[in-house]
CSV table of C-alpha atoms and ligand atoms in Angstrom, one decimal:
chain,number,residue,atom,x,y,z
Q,1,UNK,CA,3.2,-20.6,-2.3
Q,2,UNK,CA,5.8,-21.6,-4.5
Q,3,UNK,CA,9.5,-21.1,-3.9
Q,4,UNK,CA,10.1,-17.6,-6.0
Q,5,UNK,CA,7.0,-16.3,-3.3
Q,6,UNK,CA,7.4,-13.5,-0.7
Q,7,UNK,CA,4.0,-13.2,-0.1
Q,8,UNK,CA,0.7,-15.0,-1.4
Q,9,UNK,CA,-2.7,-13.0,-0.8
Q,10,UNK,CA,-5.7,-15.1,-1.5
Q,11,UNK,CA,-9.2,-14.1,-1.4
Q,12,UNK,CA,-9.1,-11.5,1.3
Q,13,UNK,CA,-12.0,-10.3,2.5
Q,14,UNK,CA,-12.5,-7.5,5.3
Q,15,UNK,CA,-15.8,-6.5,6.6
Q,16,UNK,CA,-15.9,-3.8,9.4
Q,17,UNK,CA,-19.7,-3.4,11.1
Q,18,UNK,CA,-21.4,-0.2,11.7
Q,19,UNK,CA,-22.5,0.2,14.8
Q,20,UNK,CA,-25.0,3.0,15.6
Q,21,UNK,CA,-28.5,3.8,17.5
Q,22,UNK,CA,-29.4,3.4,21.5
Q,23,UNK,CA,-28.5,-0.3,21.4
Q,24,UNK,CA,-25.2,0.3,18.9
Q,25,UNK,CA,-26.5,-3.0,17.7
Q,26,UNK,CA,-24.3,-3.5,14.2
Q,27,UNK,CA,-26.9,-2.3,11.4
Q,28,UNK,CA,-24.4,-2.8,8.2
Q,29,UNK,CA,-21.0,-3.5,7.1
Q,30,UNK,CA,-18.3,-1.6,5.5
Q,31,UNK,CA,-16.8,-3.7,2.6
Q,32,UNK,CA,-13.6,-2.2,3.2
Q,33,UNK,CA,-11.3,-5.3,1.4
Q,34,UNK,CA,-13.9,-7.9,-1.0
Q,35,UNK,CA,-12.0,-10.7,-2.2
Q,36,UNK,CA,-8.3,-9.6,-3.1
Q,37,UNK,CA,-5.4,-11.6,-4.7
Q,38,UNK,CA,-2.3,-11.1,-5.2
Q,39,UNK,CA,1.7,-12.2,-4.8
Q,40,UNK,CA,4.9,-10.5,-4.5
Q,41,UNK,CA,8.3,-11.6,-5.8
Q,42,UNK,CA,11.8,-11.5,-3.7
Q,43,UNK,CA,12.6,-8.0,-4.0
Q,44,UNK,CA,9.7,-6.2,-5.7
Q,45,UNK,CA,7.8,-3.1,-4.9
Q,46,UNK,CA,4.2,-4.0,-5.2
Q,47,UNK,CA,2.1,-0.8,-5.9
Q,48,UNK,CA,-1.5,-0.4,-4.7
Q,49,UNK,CA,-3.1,2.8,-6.0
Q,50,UNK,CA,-6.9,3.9,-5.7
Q,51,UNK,CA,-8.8,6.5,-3.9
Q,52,UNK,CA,-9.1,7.3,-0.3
Q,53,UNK,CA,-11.3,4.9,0.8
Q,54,UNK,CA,-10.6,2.1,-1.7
Q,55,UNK,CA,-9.3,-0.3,1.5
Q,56,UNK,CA,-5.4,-0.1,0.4
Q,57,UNK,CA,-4.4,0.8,4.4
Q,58,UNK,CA,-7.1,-2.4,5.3
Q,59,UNK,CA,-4.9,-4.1,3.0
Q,60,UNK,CA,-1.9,-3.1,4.6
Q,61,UNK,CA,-2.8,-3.9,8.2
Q,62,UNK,CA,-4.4,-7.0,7.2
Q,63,UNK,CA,-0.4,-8.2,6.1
Q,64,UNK,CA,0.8,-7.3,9.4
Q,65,UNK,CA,-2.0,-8.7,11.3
Q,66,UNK,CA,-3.3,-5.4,13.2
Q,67,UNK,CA,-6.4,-6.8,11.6
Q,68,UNK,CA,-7.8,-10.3,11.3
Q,69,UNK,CA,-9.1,-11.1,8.1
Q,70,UNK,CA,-13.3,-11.3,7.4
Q,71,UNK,CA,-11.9,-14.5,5.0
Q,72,UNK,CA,-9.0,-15.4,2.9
Q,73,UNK,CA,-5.4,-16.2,3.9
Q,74,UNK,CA,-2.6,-14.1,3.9
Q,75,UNK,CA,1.1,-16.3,3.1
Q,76,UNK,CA,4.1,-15.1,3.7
Q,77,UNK,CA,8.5,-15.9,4.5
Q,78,UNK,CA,10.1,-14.0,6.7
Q,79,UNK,CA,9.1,-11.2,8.9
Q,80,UNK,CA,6.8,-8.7,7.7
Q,81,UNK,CA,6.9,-4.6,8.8
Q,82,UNK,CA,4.8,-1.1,8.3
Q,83,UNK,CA,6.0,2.4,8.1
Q,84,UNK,CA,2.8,4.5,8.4
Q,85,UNK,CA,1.8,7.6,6.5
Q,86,UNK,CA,2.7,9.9,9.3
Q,87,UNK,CA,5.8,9.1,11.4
Q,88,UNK,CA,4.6,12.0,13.7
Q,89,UNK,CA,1.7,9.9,15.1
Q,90,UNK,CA,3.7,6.8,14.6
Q,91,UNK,CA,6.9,7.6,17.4
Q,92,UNK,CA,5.9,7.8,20.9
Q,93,UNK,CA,6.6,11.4,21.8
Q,94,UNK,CA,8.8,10.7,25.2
Q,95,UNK,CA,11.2,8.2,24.1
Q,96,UNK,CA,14.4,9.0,22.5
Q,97,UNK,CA,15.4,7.8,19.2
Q,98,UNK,CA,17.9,5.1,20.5
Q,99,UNK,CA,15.3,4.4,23.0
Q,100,UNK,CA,12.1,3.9,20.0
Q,101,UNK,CA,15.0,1.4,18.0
Q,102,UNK,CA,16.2,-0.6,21.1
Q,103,UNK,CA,12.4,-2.1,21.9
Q,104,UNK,CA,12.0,-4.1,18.3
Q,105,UNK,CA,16.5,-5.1,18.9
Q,106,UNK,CA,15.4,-6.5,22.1
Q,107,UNK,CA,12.2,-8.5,21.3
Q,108,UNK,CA,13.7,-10.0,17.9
Q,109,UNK,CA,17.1,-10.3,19.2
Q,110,UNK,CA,17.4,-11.5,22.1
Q,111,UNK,CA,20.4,-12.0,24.5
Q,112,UNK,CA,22.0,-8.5,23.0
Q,113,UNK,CA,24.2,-6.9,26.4
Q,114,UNK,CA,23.6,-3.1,26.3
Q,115,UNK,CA,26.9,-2.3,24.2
Q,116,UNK,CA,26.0,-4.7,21.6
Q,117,UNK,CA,22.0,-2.7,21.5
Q,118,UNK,CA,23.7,0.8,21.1
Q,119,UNK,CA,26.0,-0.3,18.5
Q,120,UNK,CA,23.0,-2.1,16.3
Q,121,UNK,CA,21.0,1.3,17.3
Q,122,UNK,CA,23.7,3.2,15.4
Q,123,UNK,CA,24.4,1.1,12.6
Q,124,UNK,CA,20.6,0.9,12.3
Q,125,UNK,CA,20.8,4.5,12.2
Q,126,UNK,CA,23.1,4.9,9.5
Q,127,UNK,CA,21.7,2.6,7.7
Q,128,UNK,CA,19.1,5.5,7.4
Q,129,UNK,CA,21.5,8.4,6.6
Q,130,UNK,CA,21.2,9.6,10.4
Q,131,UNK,CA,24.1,10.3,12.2
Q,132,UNK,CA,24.4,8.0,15.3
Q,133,UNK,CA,24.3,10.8,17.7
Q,134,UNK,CA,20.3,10.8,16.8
Q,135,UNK,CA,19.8,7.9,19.4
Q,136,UNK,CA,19.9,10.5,22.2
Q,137,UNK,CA,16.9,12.9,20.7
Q,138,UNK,CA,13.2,13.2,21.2
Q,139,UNK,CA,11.1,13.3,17.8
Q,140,UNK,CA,9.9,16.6,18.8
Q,141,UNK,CA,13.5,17.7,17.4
Q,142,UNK,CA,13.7,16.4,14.1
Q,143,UNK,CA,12.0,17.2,10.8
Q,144,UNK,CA,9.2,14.9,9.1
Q,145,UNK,CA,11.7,13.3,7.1
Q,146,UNK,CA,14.3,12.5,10.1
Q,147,UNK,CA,11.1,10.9,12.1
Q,148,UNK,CA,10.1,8.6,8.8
Q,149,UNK,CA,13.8,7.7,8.5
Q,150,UNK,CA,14.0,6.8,12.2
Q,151,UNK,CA,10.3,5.1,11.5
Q,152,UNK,CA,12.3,3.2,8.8
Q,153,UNK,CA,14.9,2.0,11.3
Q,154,UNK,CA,12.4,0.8,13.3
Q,155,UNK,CA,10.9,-1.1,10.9
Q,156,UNK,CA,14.1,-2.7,9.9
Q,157,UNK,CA,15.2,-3.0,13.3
Q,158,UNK,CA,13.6,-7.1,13.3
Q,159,UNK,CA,14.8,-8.1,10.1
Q,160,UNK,CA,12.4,-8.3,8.1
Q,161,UNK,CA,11.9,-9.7,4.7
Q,162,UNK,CA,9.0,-7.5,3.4
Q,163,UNK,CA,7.7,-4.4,4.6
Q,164,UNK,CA,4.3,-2.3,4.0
Q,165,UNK,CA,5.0,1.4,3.1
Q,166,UNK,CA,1.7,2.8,3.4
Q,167,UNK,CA,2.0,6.4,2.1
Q,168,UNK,CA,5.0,6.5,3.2
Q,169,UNK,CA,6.0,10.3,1.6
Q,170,UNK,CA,2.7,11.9,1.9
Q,171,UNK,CA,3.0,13.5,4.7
Q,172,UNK,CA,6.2,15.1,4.1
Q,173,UNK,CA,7.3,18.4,1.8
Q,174,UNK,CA,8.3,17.4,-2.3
Q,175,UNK,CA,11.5,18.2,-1.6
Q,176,UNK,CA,12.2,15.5,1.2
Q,177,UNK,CA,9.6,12.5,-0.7
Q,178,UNK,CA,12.1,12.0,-3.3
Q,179,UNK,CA,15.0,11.8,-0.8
Q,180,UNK,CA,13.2,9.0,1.3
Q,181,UNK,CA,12.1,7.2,-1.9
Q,182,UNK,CA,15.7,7.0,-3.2
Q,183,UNK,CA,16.4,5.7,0.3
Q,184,UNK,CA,13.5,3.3,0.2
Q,185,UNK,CA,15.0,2.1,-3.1
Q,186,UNK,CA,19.0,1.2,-1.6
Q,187,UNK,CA,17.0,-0.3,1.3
Q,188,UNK,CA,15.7,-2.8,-0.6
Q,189,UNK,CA,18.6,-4.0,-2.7
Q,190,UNK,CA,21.1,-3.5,0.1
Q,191,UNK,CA,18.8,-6.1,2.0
Q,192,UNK,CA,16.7,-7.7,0.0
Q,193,UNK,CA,13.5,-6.6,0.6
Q,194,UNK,CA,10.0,-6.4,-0.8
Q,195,UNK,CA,7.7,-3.9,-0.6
Q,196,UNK,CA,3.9,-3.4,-0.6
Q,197,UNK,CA,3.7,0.5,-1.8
Q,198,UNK,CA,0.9,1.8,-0.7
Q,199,UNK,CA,-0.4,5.5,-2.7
Q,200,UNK,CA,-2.8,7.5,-4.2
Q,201,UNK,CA,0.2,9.0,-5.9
Q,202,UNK,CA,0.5,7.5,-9.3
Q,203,UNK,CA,3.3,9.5,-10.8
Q,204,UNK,CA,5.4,8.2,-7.5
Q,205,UNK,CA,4.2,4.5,-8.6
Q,206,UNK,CA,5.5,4.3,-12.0
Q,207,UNK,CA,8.8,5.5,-10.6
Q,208,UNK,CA,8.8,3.0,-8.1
Q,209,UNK,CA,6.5,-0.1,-8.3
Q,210,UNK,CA,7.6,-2.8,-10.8
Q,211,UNK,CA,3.7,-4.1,-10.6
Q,212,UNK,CA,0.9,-2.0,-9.8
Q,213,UNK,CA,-2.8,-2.8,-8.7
Q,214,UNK,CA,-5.5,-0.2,-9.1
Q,215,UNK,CA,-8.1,-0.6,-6.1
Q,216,UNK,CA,-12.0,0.5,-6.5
Q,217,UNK,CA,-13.7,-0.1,-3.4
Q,218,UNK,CA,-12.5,-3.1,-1.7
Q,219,UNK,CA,-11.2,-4.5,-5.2
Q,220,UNK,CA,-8.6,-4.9,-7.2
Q,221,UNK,CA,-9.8,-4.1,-10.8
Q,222,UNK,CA,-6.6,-4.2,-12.6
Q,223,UNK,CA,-3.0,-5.3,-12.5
Q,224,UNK,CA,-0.1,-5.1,-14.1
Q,225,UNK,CA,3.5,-4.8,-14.7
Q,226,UNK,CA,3.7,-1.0,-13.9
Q,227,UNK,CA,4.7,0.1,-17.7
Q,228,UNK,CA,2.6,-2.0,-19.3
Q,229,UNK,CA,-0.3,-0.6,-17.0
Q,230,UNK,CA,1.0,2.4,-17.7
Q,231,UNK,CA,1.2,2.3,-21.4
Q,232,UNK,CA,-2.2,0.3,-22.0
Q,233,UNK,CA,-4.3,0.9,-19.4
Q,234,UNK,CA,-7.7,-1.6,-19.8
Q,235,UNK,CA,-10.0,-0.6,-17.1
Q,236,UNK,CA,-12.0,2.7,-18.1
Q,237,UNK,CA,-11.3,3.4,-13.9
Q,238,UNK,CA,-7.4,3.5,-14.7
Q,239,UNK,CA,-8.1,5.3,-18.0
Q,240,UNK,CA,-9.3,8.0,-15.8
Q,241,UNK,CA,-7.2,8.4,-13.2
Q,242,UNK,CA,-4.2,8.4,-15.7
Q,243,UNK,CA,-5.6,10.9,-17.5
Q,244,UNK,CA,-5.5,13.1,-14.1
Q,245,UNK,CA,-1.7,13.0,-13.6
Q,246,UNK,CA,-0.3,16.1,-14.2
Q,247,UNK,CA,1.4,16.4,-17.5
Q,248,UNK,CA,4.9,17.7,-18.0
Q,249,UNK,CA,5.7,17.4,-21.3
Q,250,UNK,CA,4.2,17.6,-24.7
Q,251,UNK,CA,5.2,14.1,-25.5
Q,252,UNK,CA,3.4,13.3,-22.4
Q,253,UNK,CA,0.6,14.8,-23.3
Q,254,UNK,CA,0.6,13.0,-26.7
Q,255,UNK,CA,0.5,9.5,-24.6
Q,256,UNK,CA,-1.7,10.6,-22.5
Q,257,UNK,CA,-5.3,8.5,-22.9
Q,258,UNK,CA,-8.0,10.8,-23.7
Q,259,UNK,CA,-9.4,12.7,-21.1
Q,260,UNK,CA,-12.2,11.9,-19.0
Q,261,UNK,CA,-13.4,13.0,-16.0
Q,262,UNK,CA,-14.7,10.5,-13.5
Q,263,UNK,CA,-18.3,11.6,-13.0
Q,264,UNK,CA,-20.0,11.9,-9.9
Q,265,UNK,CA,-18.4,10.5,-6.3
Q,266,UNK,CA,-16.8,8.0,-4.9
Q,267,UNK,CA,-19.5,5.9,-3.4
Q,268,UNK,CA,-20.2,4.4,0.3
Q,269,UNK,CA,-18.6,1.7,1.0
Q,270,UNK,CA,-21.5,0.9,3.2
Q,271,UNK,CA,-23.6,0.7,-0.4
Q,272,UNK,CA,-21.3,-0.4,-2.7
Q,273,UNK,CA,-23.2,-0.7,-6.2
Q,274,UNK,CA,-24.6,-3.6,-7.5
Q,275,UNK,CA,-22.8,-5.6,-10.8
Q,276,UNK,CA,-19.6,-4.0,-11.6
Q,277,UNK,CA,-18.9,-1.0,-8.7
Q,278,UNK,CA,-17.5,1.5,-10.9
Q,279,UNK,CA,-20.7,1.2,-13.3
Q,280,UNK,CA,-22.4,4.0,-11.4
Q,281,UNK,CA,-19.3,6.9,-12.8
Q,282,UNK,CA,-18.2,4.7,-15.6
Q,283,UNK,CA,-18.2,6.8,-19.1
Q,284,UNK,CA,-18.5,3.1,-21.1
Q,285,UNK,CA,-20.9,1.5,-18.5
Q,286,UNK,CA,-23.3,-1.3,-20.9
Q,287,UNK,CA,-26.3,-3.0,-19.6
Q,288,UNK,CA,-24.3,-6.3,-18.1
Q,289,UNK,CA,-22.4,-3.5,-15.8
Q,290,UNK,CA,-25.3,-2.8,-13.7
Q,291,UNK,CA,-26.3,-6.8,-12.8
Q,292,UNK,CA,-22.7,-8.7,-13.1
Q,293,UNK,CA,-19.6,-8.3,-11.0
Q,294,UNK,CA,-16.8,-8.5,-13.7
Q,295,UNK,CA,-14.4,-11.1,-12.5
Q,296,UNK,CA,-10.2,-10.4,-13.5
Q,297,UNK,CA,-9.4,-11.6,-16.6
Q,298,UNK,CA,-5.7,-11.8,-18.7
Q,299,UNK,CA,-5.7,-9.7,-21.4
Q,300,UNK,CA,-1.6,-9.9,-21.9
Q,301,UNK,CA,0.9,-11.7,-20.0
Q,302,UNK,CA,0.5,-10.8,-16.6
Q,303,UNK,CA,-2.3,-7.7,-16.7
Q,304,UNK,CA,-5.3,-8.7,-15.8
Q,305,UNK,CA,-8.7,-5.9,-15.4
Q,306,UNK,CA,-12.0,-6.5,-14.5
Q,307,UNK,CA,-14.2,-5.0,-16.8
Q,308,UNK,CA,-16.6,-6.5,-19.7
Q,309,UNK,CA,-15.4,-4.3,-22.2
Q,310,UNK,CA,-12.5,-7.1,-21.8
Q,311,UNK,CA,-15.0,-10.2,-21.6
Q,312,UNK,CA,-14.3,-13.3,-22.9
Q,313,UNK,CA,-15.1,-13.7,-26.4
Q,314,UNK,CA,-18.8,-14.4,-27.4
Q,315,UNK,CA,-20.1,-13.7,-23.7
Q,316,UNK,CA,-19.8,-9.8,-23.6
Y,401,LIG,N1,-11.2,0.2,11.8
Y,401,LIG,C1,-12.2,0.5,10.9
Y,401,LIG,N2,-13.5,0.4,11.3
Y,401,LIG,C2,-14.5,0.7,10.4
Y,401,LIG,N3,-14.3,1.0,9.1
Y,401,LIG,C3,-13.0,1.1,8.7
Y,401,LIG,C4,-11.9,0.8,9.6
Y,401,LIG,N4,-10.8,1.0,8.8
Y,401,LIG,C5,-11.1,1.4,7.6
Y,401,LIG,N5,-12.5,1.4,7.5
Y,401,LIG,C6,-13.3,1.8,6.3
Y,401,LIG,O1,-12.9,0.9,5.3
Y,401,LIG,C7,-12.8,1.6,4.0
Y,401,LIG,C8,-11.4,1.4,3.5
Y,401,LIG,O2,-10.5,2.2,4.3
Y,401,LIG,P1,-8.9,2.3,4.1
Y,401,LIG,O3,-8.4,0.9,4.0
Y,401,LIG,O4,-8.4,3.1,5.1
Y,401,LIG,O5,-8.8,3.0,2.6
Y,401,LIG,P2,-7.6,3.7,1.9
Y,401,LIG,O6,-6.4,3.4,2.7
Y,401,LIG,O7,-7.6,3.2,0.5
Y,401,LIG,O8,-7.9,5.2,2.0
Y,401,LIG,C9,-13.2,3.0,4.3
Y,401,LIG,O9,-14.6,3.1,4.0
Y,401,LIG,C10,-13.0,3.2,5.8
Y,401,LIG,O10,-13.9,4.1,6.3
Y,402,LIG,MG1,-5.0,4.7,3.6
């Protein structure tokens, strides 16, 4: 990790086994994560797009060790934090706001007398754009975006230097996502932070990540500064799912790639396909496609896809 790092992934693998039958013996393994690399810069949001399933949360829980990785090591300064999709789930239903932001305070700060706790609680909470008096409510009595702001808190209650936003806005009405984004956003230059953004979302990614990396079951098939992946997508997988954005505009539409729907589904992750994994609902899939995994090449400064349509000269 050299000294402009925040984080250094290399080679992460995660393998869950599948465990079934009289015996629940494990008869398989879910390649949820298969060999992903990647670093983050002091204050960037790193975006990881892909379908459901694609292993972007593995990804996430890997960073803050909630999982141990199959392989590959995971480097990082500072302390590391998640806010989850749904900060219903994520708040423990009988204790109060203050309560939820004191436990993190106390473990990462410790020594703090009581007066010193309540008055980090409520700068913590304005921090968030919640009025101090918060500290004395249950979650049951605030809105889907107080909780994730609270969530937030929580999160930055220890400090931390990076943090994993894994859908963080999902769960919550349009009108409240772009609130919480734009708070994301101060966040991070106020203090400094990095961000993995985690989303399926990818008109909320080119707002918001300066890099993005589009997931396909377990990996990473392209990357790239987020207009430049934006503007010339490689990998016949981003092709498609940039043609599925909604369009606004007529200019839009005019940059739009051409249209193409991804064919058939997404498929298990128990029986991911052989060669290339996107060959089996790729419209440009070639012979090579169905016998060799491509491997992520540099096609400009910094973008990188895996794909043989983008071989190395003379090979493809
Ligand atoms: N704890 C787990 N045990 C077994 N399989 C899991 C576990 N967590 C995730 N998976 C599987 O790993 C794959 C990737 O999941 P996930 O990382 O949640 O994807 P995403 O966040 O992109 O939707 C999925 O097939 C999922 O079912
Ligand atoms: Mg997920």
């Amino acid at each position: 990790m050299n000294s402009s790092e925040v984080l250094v992934v290399d080679k992460l693998v995660k393998y869950f086994p599948v465990k079934g039958g009289f015996w629940r013996r494990a008869h398989g393994q879910v390649r949820a994560v298969d060999g992903v690399s990647f670093t983050v810069q002091p204050c960037q949001v790193f975006g990881l797009v892909g379908e459901s399933g694609s292993g972007k949360s593995t990804i996430g829980r890997l960073l803050v060790g909630l999982y141990r990785p199959t392989s590959g090591t995971i480097t990082y300064r500072g302390k590391m934090q998640m806010v989850f999709q749904n900060p219903g789930s994520s708040l423990n239903p009988r204790r109060t706001v203050g309560k939820t932001l004191e436990l993190p305070l106390r473990l990462h700060h410790k020594g703090l007398t009581r007066k010193e706790l309540r008055q980090r609680v409520a700068e913590l909470l304005t921090q968030v754009e919640l009025n101090p008096e918060y500290a004395n409510k249950l979650p049951r009595s605030l809105s889907g975006g107080q909780k994730q702001r609270v969530a937030i808190a929580r999160a930055l209650a220890s400090d931390p230097k990076f943090i994993v936003l894994d859908e963080p806005t999902s769960a919550l009405d349009v009108s409240v996502q772009a609130k919480i984004i734009k708070l994301i956003l101060e966040l991070k230059d106020q203090l400094q932070l990095s961000y993995l953004l985690i989303s399926h979302d990818l008109s909320l990614m080119r707002n918001v990540a300066d890099v993005t990396a589009v997931m396909y079951l377990g990996k990473i098939v392209e990357i790239a500064p987020t207009a430049e992946l934006f503007a010339n997508p490689a990998h016949p997988y981003t092709q498609v799912l940039l043609a599925s954005i909604p369009v606004v505009s007529v200019e839009e539409e005019a940059l739009k790639p051409t249209k193409r729907l991804v064919e058939g589904e997404i498929p298990s992750p128990l029986q991911i396909p052989q060669g290339c994994s996107f060959h089996t609902r790729c419209p440009e899939a070639m012979e090579i496609c169905t016998r060799v995994a491509p491997e992520l090449l540099t096609i400009n400064p910094d973008h990188q896809v895996a794909c043989h349509l983008h071989g190395k000269r003379g090979e493809s």
